[in-house]
PDB file of C-alpha atoms in Angstrom:
ATOM      1  CA  MET A 258     -28.037  47.243 -10.769  1.00 47.00           C
ATOM      2  CA  TYR A 259     -24.176  46.984  -9.458  1.00 48.00           C
ATOM      3  CA  THR A 260     -21.968  50.097  -8.759  1.00 52.00           C
ATOM      4  CA  VAL A 261     -18.691  50.502  -8.802  1.00 51.00           C
ATOM      5  CA  ASP A 262     -16.149  52.049  -5.978  1.00 52.00           C
ATOM      6  CA  MET A 263     -13.415  53.667  -7.386  1.00 53.00           C
ATOM      7  CA  SER A 264     -11.643  54.742  -4.227  1.00 61.00           C
ATOM      8  CA  ASN A 265      -8.440  52.841  -3.523  1.00 65.00           C
ATOM      9  CA  GLU A 266      -9.084  50.710  -1.561  1.00 66.00           C
ATOM     10  CA  SER A 267      -9.270  47.477  -2.336  1.00 68.00           C
ATOM     11  CA  PRO A 268     -12.182  45.231  -1.883  1.00 70.00           C
ATOM     12  CA  ILE A 269     -11.731  41.931   0.647  1.00 72.00           C
ATOM     13  CA  VAL A 270     -10.049  38.551  -0.795  1.00 72.00           C
ATOM     14  CA  SER A 271     -10.848  35.610   0.505  1.00 76.00           C
ATOM     15  CA  PHE A 272      -8.873  32.634  -0.371  1.00 76.00           C
ATOM     16  CA  ARG A 273      -7.503  28.902   0.923  1.00 83.00           C
ATOM     17  CA  VAL A 274      -4.411  28.315   2.856  1.00 84.00           C
ATOM     18  CA  PRO A 275      -3.359  25.296   2.506  1.00 86.00           C
ATOM     19  CA  LEU A 276      -3.578  22.470   5.800  1.00 89.00           C
ATOM     20  CA  SER A 277       0.306  22.446   6.344  1.00 88.00           C
ATOM     21  CA  ALA A 278       0.683  26.189   6.099  1.00 86.00           C
ATOM     22  CA  ILE A 279      -1.546  26.237   9.320  1.00 88.00           C
ATOM     23  CA  LYS A 280       0.586  23.189  10.684  1.00 91.00           C
ATOM     24  CA  GLU A 281       4.003  25.370  10.374  1.00 89.00           C
ATOM     25  CA  LEU A 282       2.807  28.449  11.231  1.00 89.00           C
ATOM     26  CA  ILE A 283       1.174  26.687  14.520  1.00 92.00           C
ATOM     27  CA  ALA A 284       4.151  24.687  14.907  1.00 93.00           C
ATOM     28  CA  LYS A 285       6.645  27.835  15.084  1.00 91.00           C
ATOM     29  CA  GLY A 286       4.218  29.160  18.336  1.00 93.00           C
ATOM     30  CA  ARG A 287       2.803  32.100  15.106  1.00 91.00           C
ATOM     31  CA  LEU A 288      -0.475  30.407  15.773  1.00 91.00           C
ATOM     32  CA  LYS A 289      -2.970  29.198  18.393  1.00 93.00           C
ATOM     33  CA  GLU A 290      -4.172  26.042  18.519  1.00 93.00           C
ATOM     34  CA  GLU A 291      -7.662  26.908  18.072  1.00 93.00           C
ATOM     35  CA  TYR A 292      -7.063  29.982  15.625  1.00 92.00           C
ATOM     36  CA  THR A 293      -9.910  32.292  14.535  1.00 91.00           C
ATOM     37  CA  LYS A 294     -10.555  33.011  10.780  1.00 89.00           C
ATOM     38  CA  SER A 295      -9.143  36.747  11.509  1.00 88.00           C
ATOM     39  CA  GLU A 296      -5.854  35.878  13.298  1.00 91.00           C
ATOM     40  CA  LEU A 297      -5.382  33.765  10.064  1.00 90.00           C
ATOM     41  CA  SER A 298      -5.965  36.676   7.368  1.00 87.00           C
ATOM     42  CA  ASN A 299      -4.322  38.651   9.865  1.00 87.00           C
ATOM     43  CA  LEU A 300      -1.068  37.270   9.859  1.00 88.00           C
ATOM     44  CA  VAL A 301      -1.142  36.096   6.082  1.00 85.00           C
ATOM     45  CA  LYS A 302      -1.218  39.253   5.900  1.00 83.00           C
ATOM     46  CA  GLU A 303       1.354  40.535   7.707  1.00 85.00           C
ATOM     47  CA  ASP A 304       3.703  38.569   5.895  1.00 83.00           C
ATOM     48  CA  TRP A 305       2.392  39.361   2.515  1.00 79.00           C
ATOM     49  CA  LEU A 306       3.184  43.301   3.170  1.00 78.00           C
ATOM     50  CA  LYS A 307       6.361  42.165   5.010  1.00 80.00           C
ATOM     51  CA  SER A 308       7.317  40.230   1.570  1.00 78.00           C
ATOM     52  CA  GLN A 309       6.287  43.050  -0.953  1.00 68.00           C
ATOM     53  CA  SER A 310       7.526  46.505  -1.567  1.00 62.00           C
ATOM     54  CA  ILE A 311       4.233  48.530  -2.925  1.00 54.00           C
ATOM     55  CA  ASP A 312       3.610  52.213  -3.348  1.00 56.00           C
ATOM     56  CA  PHE A 313       0.107  51.976  -1.695  1.00 53.00           C
ATOM     57  CA  ASN A 314      -1.012  55.230  -4.398  1.00 56.00           C
ATOM     58  CA  VAL A 315       0.135  52.719  -7.358  1.00 52.00           C
ATOM     59  CA  PRO A 316      -2.267  49.420  -8.361  1.00 57.00           C
ATOM     60  CA  VAL A 317      -1.096  46.316  -7.341  1.00 55.00           C
ATOM     61  CA  PRO A 318       0.236  44.265 -10.830  1.00 61.00           C
ATOM     62  CA  ASN A 319      -1.540  40.825 -11.452  1.00 67.00           C
ATOM     63  CA  SER A 320       2.142  39.116 -10.621  1.00 73.00           C
ATOM     64  CA  VAL A 321       2.317  39.597  -7.003  1.00 72.00           C
ATOM     65  CA  LEU A 322      -0.808  38.077  -6.718  1.00 74.00           C
ATOM     66  CA  GLU A 323       1.074  35.167  -9.035  1.00 77.00           C
ATOM     67  CA  LYS A 324       3.995  35.385  -7.003  1.00 81.00           C
ATOM     68  CA  VAL A 325       1.639  34.696  -3.147  1.00 81.00           C
ATOM     69  CA  LEU A 326      -0.197  31.717  -5.029  1.00 79.00           C
ATOM     70  CA  ALA A 327       2.811  30.202  -5.480  1.00 83.00           C
ATOM     71  CA  LYS A 328       4.680  30.772  -2.321  1.00 85.00           C
ATOM     72  CA  LEU A 329       1.248  29.064  -0.813  1.00 85.00           C
ATOM     73  CA  ASN A 330       1.571  26.226  -3.792  1.00 82.00           C
ATOM     74  CA  LYS A 331       4.995  25.976  -2.454  1.00 84.00           C
ATOM     75  CA  ILE A 332       4.277  25.223   1.038  1.00 83.00           C
ATOM     76  CA  GLU A 333       1.482  23.429   0.598  1.00 80.00           C
ATOM     77  CA  GLU A 334       3.574  20.939  -2.079  1.00 81.00           C
ATOM     78  CA  GLU A 335       6.718  21.042   0.552  1.00 79.00           C
ATOM     79  CA  GLY A 336       3.914  19.693   3.249  1.00 66.00           C
TER      80      GLY A 336
END
């Protein structure tokens, strides 16, 4: 049986980051060569939060997720 956590905390989200984006972060000195998964995750989260104006008491619409995915796709295409 599944239970649903109705708190205001979001679930953990897992996604792939394009290799070209990782290489760019390393080249810019924002990520070390031997990075850990949590270091990359925190960097992506930090950049994403800086780019958003979010009232954390309001659910984030799917359009925000679509914008993030579009940005990642754009980085992949440019690489």
